[in-house]
Short mmCIF file of C-alpha atoms in Angstrom, two decimals:
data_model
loop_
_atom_site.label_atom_id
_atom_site.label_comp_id
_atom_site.label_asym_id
_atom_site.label_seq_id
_atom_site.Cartn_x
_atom_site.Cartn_y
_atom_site.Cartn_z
CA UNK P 1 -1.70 12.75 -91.79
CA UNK P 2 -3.23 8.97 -91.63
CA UNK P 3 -0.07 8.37 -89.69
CA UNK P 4 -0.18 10.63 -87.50
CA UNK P 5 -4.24 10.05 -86.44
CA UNK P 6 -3.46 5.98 -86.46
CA UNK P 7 -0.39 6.76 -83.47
CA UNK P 8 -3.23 9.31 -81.66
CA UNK P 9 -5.43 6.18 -81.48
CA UNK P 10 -3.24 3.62 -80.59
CA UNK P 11 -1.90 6.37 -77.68
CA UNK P 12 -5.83 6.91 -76.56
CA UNK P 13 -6.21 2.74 -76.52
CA UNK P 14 -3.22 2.32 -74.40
CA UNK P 15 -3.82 4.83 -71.95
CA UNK P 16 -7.31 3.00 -71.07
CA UNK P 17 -5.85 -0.44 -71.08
CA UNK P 18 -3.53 1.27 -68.35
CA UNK P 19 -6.34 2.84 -66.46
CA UNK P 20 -8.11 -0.41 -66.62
CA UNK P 21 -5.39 -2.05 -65.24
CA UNK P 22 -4.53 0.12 -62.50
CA UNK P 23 -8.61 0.17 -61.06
CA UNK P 24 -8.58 -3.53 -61.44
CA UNK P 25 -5.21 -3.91 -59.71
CA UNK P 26 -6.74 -1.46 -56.82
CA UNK P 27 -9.97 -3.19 -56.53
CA UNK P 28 -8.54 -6.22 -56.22
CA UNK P 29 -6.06 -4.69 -53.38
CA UNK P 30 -8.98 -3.25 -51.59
CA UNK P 31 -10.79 -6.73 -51.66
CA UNK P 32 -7.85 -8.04 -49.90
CA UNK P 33 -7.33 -6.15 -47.13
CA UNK P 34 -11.44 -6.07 -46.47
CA UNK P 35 -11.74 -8.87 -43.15
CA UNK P 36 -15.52 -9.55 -44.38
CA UNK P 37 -14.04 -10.91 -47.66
CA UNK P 38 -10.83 -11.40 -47.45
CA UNK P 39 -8.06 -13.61 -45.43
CA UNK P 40 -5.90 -11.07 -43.66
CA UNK P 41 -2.85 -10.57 -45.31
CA UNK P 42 0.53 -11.97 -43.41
CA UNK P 43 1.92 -9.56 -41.05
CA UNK P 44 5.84 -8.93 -42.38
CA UNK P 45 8.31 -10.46 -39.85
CA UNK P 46 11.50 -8.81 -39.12
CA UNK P 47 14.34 -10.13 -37.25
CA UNK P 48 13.89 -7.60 -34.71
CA UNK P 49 10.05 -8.27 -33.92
CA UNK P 50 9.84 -10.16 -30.40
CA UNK P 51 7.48 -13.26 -30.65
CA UNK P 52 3.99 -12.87 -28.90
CA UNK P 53 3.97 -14.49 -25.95
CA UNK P 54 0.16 -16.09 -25.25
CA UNK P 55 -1.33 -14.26 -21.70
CA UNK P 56 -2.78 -16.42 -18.81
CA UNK P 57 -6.88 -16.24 -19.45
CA UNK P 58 -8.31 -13.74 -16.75
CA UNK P 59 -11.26 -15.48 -14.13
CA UNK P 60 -13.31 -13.16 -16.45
CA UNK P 61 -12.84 -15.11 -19.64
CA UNK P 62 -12.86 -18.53 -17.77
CA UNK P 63 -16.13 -17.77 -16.19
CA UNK P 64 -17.60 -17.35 -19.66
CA UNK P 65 -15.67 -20.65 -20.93
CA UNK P 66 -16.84 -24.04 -20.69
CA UNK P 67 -14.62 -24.32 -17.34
CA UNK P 68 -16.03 -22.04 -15.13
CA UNK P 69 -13.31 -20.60 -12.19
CA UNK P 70 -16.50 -20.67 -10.15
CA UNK P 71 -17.40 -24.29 -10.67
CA UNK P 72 -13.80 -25.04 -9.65
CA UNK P 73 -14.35 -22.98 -6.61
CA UNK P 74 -17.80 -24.07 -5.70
CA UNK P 75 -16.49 -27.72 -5.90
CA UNK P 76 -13.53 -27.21 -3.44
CA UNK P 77 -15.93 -25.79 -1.00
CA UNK P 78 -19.33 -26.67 -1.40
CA UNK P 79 -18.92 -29.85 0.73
CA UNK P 80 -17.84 -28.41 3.28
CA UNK P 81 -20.54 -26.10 3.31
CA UNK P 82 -23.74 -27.33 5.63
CA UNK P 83 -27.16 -26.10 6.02
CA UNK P 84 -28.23 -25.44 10.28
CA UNK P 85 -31.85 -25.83 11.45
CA UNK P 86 -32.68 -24.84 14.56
CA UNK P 87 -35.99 -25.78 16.98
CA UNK P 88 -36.84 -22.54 19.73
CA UNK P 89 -39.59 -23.01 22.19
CA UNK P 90 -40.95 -19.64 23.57
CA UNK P 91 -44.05 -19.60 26.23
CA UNK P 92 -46.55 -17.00 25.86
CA UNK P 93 -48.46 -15.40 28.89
CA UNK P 94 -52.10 -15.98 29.29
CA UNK P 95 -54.50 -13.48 28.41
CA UNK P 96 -54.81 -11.34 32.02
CA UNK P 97 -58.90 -11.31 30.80
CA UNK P 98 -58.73 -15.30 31.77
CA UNK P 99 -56.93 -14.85 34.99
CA UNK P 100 -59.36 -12.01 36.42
CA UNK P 101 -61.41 -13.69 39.51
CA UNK P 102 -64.32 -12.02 37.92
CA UNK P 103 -64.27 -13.79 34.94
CA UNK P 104 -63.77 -16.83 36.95
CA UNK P 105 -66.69 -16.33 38.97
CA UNK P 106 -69.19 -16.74 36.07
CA UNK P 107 -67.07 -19.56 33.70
CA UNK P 108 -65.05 -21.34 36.08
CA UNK P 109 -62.18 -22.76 36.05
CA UNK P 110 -62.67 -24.57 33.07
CA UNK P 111 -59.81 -22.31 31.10
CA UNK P 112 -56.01 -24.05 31.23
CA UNK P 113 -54.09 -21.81 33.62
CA UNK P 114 -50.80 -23.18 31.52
CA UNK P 115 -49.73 -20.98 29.43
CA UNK P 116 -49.36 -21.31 25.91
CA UNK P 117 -46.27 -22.39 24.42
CA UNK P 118 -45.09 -22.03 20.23
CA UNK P 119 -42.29 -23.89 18.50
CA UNK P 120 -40.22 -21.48 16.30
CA UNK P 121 -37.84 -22.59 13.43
CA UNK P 122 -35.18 -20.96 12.02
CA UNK P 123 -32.82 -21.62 8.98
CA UNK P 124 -29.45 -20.70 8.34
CA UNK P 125 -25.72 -21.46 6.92
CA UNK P 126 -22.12 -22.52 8.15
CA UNK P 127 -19.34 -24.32 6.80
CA UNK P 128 -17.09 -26.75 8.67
CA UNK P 129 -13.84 -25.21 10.03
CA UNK P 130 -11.86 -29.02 10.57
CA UNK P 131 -12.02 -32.42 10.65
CA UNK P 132 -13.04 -32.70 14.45
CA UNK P 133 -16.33 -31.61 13.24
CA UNK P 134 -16.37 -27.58 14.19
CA UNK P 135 -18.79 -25.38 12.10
CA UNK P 136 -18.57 -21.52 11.93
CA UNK P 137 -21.86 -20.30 11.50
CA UNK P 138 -23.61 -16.75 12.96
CA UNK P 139 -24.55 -16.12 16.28
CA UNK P 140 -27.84 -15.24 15.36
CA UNK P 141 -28.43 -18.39 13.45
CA UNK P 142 -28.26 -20.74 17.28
CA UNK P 143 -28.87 -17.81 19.90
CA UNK P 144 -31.35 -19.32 22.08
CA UNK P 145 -31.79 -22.46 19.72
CA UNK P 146 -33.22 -25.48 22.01
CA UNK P 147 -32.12 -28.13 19.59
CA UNK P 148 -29.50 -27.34 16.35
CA UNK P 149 -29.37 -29.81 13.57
CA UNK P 150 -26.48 -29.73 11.11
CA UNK P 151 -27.22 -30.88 7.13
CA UNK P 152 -23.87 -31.72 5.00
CA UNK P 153 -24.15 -31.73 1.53
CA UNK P 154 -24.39 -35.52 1.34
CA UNK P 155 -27.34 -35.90 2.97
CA UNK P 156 -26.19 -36.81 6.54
CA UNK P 157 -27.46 -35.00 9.35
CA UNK P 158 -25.86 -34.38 12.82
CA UNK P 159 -27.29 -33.10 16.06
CA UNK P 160 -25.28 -29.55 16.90
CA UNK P 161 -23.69 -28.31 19.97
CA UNK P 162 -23.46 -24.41 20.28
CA UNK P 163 -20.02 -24.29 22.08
CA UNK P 164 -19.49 -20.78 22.00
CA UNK P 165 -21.44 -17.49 21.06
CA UNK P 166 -20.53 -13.74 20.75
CA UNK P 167 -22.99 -11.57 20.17
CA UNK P 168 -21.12 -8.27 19.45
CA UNK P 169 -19.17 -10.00 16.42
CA UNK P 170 -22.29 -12.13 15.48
CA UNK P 171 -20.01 -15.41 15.35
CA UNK P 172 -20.75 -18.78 16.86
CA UNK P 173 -19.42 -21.93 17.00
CA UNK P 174 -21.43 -25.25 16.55
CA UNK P 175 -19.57 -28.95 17.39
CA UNK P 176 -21.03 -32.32 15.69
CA UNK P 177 -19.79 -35.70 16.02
CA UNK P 178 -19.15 -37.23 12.56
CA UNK P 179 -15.82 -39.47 12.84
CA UNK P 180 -12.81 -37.69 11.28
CA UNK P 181 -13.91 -38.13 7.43
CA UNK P 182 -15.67 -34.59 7.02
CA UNK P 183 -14.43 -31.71 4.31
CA UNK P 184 -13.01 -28.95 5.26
CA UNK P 185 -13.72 -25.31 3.74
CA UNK P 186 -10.02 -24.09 2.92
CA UNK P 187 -9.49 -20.58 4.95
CA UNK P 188 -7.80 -17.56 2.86
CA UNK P 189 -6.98 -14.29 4.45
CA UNK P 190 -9.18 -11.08 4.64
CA UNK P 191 -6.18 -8.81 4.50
CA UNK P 192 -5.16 -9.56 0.86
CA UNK P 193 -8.81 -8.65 -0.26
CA UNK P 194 -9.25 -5.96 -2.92
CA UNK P 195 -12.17 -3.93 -4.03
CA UNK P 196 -13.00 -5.32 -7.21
CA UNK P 197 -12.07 -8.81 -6.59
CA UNK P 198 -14.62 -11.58 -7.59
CA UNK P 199 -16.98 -12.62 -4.40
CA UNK P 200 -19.13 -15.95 -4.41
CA UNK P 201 -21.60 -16.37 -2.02
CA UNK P 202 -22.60 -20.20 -0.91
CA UNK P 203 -25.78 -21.18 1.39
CA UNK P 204 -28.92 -21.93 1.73
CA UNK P 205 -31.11 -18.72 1.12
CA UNK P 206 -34.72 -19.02 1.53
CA UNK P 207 -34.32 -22.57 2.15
CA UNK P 208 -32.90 -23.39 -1.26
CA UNK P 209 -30.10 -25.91 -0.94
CA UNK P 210 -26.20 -25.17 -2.02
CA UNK P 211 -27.15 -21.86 -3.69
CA UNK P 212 -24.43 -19.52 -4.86
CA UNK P 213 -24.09 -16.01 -6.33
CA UNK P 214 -21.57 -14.54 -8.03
CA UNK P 215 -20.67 -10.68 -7.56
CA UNK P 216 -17.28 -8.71 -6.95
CA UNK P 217 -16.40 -7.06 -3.47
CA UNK P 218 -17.83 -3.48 -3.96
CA UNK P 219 -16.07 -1.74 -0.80
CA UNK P 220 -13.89 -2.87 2.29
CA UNK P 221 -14.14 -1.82 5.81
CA UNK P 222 -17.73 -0.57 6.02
CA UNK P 223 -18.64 -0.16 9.74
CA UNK P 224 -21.42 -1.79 11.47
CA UNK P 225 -22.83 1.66 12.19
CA UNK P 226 -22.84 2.55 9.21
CA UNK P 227 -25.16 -0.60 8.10
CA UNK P 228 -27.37 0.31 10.34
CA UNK P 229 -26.25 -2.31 13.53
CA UNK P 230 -24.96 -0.09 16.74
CA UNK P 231 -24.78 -2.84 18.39
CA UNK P 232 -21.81 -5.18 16.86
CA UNK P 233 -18.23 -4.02 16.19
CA UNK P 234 -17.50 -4.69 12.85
CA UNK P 235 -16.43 -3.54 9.95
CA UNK P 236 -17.86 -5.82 6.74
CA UNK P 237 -16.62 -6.58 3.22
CA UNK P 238 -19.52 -5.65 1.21
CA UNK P 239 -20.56 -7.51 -1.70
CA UNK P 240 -23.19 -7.24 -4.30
CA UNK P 241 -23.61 -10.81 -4.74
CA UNK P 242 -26.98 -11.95 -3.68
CA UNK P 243 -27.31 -12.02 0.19
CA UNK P 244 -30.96 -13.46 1.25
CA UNK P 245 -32.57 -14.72 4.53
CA UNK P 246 -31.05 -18.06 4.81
CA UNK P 247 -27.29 -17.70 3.65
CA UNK P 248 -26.24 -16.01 7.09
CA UNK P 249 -23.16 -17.94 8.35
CA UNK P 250 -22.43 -19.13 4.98
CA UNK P 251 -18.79 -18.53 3.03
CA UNK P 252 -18.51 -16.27 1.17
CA UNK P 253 -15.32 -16.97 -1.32
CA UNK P 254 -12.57 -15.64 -3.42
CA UNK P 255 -11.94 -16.40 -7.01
CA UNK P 256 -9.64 -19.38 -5.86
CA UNK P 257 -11.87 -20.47 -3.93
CA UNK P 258 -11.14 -19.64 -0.14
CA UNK P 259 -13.03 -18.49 2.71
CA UNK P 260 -12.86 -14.63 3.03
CA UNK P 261 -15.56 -14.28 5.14
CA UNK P 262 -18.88 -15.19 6.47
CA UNK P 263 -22.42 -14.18 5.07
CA UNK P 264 -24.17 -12.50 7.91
CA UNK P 265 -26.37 -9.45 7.05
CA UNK P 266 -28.84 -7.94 4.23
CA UNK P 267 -30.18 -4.43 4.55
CA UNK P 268 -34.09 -4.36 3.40
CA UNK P 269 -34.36 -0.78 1.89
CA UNK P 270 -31.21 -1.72 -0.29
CA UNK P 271 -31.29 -4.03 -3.43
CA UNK P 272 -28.22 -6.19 -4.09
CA UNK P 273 -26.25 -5.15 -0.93
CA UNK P 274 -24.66 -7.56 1.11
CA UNK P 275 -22.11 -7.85 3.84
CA UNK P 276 -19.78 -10.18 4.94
CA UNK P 277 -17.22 -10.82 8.43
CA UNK P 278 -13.94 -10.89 7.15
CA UNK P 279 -12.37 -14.52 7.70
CA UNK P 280 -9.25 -12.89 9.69
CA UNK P 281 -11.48 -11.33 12.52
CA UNK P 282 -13.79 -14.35 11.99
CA UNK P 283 -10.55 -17.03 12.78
CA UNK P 284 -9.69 -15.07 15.95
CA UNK P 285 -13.38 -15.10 17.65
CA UNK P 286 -13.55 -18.71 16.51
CA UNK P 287 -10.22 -19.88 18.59
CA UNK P 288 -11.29 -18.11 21.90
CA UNK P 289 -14.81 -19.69 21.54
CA UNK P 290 -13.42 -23.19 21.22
CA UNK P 291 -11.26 -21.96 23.93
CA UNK P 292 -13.71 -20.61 26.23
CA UNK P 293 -17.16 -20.66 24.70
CA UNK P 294 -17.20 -16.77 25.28
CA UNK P 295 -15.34 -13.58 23.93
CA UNK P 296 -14.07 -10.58 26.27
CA UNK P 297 -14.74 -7.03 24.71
CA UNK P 298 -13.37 -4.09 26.61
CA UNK P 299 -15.43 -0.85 26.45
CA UNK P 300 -15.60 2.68 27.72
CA UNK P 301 -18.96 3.47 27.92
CA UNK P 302 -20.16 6.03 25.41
CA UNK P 303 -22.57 6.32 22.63
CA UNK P 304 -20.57 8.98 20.16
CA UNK P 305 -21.01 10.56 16.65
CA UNK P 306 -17.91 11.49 14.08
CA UNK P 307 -17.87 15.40 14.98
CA UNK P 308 -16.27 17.71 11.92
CA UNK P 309 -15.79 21.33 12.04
CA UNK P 310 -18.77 21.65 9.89
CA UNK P 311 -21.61 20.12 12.09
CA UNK P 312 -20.32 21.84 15.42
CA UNK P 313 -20.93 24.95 13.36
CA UNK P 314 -24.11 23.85 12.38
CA UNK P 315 -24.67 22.85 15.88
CA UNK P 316 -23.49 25.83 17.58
CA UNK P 317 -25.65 28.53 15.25
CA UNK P 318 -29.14 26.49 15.90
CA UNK P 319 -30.52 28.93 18.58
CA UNK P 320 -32.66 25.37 19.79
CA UNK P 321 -29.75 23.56 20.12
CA UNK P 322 -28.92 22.49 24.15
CA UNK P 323 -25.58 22.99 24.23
CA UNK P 324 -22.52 24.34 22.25
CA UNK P 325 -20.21 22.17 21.02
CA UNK P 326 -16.19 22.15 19.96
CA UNK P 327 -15.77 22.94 16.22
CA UNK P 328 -13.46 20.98 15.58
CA UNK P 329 -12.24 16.96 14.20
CA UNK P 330 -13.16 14.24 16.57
CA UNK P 331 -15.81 12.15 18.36
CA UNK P 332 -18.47 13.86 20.09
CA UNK P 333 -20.10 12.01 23.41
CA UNK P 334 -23.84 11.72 23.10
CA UNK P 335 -24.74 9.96 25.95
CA UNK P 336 -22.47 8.55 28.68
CA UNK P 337 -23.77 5.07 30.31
CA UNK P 338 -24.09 5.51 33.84
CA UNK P 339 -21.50 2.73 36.10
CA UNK P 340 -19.42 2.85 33.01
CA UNK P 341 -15.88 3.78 32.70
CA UNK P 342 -16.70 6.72 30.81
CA UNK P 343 -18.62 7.67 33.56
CA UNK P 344 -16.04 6.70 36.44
CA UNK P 345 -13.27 9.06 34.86
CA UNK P 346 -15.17 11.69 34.88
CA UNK P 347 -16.11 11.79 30.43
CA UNK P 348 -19.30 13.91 29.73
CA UNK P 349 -22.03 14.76 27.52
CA UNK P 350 -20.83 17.01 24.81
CA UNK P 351 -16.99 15.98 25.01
CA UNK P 352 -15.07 16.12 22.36
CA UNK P 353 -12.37 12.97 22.17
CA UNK P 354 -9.85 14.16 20.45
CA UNK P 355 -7.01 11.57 21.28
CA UNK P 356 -6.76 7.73 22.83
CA UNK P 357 -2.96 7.17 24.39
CA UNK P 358 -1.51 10.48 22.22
CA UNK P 359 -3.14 8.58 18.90
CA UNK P 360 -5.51 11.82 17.00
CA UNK P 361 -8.69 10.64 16.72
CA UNK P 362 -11.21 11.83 13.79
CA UNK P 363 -14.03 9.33 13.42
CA UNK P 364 -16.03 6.91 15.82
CA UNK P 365 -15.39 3.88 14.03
CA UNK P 366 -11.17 5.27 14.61
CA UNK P 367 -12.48 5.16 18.83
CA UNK P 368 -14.04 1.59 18.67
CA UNK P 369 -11.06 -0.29 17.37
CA UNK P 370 -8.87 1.01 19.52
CA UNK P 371 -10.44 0.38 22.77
CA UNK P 372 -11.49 -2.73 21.11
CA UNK P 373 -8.00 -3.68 20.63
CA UNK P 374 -7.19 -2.91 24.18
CA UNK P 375 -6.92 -4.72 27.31
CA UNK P 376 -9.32 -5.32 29.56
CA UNK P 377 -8.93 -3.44 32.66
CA UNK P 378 -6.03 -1.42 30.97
CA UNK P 379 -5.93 2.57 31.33
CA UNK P 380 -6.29 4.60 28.55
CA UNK P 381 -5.01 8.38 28.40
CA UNK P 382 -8.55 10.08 26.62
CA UNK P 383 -8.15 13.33 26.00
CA UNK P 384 -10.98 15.60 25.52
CA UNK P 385 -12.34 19.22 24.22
CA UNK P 386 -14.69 20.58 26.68
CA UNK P 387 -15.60 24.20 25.51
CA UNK P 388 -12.34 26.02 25.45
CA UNK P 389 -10.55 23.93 27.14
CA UNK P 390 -8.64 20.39 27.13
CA UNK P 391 -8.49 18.00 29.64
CA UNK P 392 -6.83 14.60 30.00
CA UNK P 393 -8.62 11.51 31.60
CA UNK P 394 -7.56 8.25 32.27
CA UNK P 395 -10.21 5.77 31.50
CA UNK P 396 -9.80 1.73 33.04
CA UNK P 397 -12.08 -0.21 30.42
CA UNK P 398 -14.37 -2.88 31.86
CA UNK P 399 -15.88 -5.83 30.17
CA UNK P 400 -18.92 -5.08 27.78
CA UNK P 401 -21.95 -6.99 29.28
CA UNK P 402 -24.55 -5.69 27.04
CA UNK P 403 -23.98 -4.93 23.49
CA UNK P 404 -26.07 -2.27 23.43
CA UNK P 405 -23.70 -0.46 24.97
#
């Protein structure tokens, strides 16, 4: 009987020496695997497991790393990148009160009969295209400039010579004299740009020196009308790195640090919206203005809205509205300029263009570029939707002489 209770014992002892064991052996498992406490165990390696192979660090980890992708970028351009003051002297009339000979009778002549002139300053960006000492800058940054001084980076300062503006692309080109020892802003192509990509702008915003912003390009392609300016014909990378008064004509770069295109306009009811000339349509302007000093733009002679289906409906069932419209897809003639080509082939108000040279066309922005891309003096085949029916004119495009046209 003593036996037999002594082996009951000894059974109950060892079975809590073995539970013992197996929680400490657990713990001490779970403390192992536990990163806050614990080195990580060693992964098991088979002969069949292919050897990590280290990535190339993304622009987005570098820019967070002690070398920055946009200090490297910044420093291949930033010479290169100049700062344009301009001088504009504008006379203002007289006050007709001192000109009346009634007013003269009592006080004389005693009042200057000059009238009143007022020196305006203006501030903006460019960046030197080569060596001879060409800067690319915006046309509004020199239009109608009296005197144009050029700032590098290092200090020096060169009297400017606009050689060549165009006012419907907003481009201009400004020559100094500075020997053959000037940097150069490396050119990279427009065309390879992706939404997404990184953007960094470079300038002189608000008057503060060699600025830059950092942002990505947000969306390709958006038409001048659409910003808000009828009167260039453009289509802009926009950007949500900071844009302000100041950086127009300024570089805007890629990651790599190449031009892909030029600073040139802010809109004020929008916050952190920029927009840029793509370098490729930028190059192009600049070689016929060192060419020439002037750009040719063929036109037809229209103002025009995208038409849809939809809004000729909407038109057509407003018992106010003044006239009755196609529904369907094209470009709908507003307004034809009188003397214009439009006007010459016969194109009225409340045509539909439906097709350019047998090419459908849907929006207005489609329209632009291809006459822009024409010839001048070259006929176009336009056909049109007037009411029920379809006609086909042939259009000869002139040379634009005022971009508000």
């Amino acid at each position: 009987m003593r036996f037999a209770k002594l082996f009951l014992s000894i059974r109950q002892f060892s079975s809590h020496v073995l539970a013992i064991f197996l929680g400490v052996a657990l713990t001490v498992s779970t403390l192992r695997v536990l990163p806050s406490q614990a080195e990580p165990a060693p992964s098991p390696v088979t002969v069949d497991t292919p050897a990590l192979v280290a990535q190339k660090p993304s622009p987005a980890s570098a820019a967070v790393g002690n070398s920055s992708f946009v200090t490297a970028a910044v420093n291949r351009v930033g010479p290169a990148v100049v700062r344009i003051d301009t001088e504009r002297t504008i006379t203002r009339r007289n006050d007709p009160f001192f000109e009346d000979p009634f007013f003269r009778q009592f006080f004389g002549d005693g009042f200057p009969r000059q009238s009143p002139t007022e020196q305006l300053r203006g501030l903006g960006s460019g960046f030197i295209l080569d060596k001879s000492g060409l800067v690319l800058t915006n046309a509004h940054v020199v239009d109608k400039a009296d005197k144009v001084t050029v700032r590098l980076k290092d200090g020096r300062t060169f009297e400017g010579k606009v050689q060549g503006i165009d006012e419907v692309t907003d481009l201009a080109v400004v020559k100094i004299n500075a020997g053959n020892d000037l940097p150069v802003a490396p050119l990279g192509s427009s065309s390879n740009v992706q939404v997404g990509d990184w953007a960094i702008a470079v300038g002189n915003p608000l008057g503060f020196d060699n600025t830059v912003t950092l942002g990505i390009v947000s969306t390709l392609k958006r038409s001048s009308a659409q910003v808000g300016i009828t009167d260039k014909r453009l289509e802009f990378i926009q950007t949500d790195a900071a844009i302000n008064p100041g950086n127009s004509g300024g570089p805007l770069l890629n990651g790599q640090g190449e031009v892909i295109g030029i600073n040139t306009a802010i809109r004020a009811d929008a916050m952190g919206i920029g927009f840029a000339i793509p370098i490729d349509k930028a190059k192009a302007i600049a070689a016929q203005l060192q060419r020439t000093g002037k750009v040719s733009h063929p036109y037809l002679g229209v103002q025009m809205l995208t038409l849809t289906p939809q809004l000729a409906k909407q038109n057509n069932t407003d018992p106010n509205s003044p006239i009755q419209i196609p529904e369907v897809n094209g470009v709908l003639v507003m307004r034809v300029v009188p003397n214009s080509p439009a006007a010459s082939a016969g194109i009225r108000r409340g045509d539909v263009i439906v097709q350019i040279d047998g090419e459908g066309v849907t929006t207005a922005e489609q329209l632009q570029n291809l006459v822009e891309s024409s010839r001048l003096g070259q006929v176009l085949q336009v056909k049109v939707q007037r009411g029920n029916n379809t006609q086909q004119l042939s259009v000869r495009t002139a040379e634009l002489q005022n971009a508000a046209n």
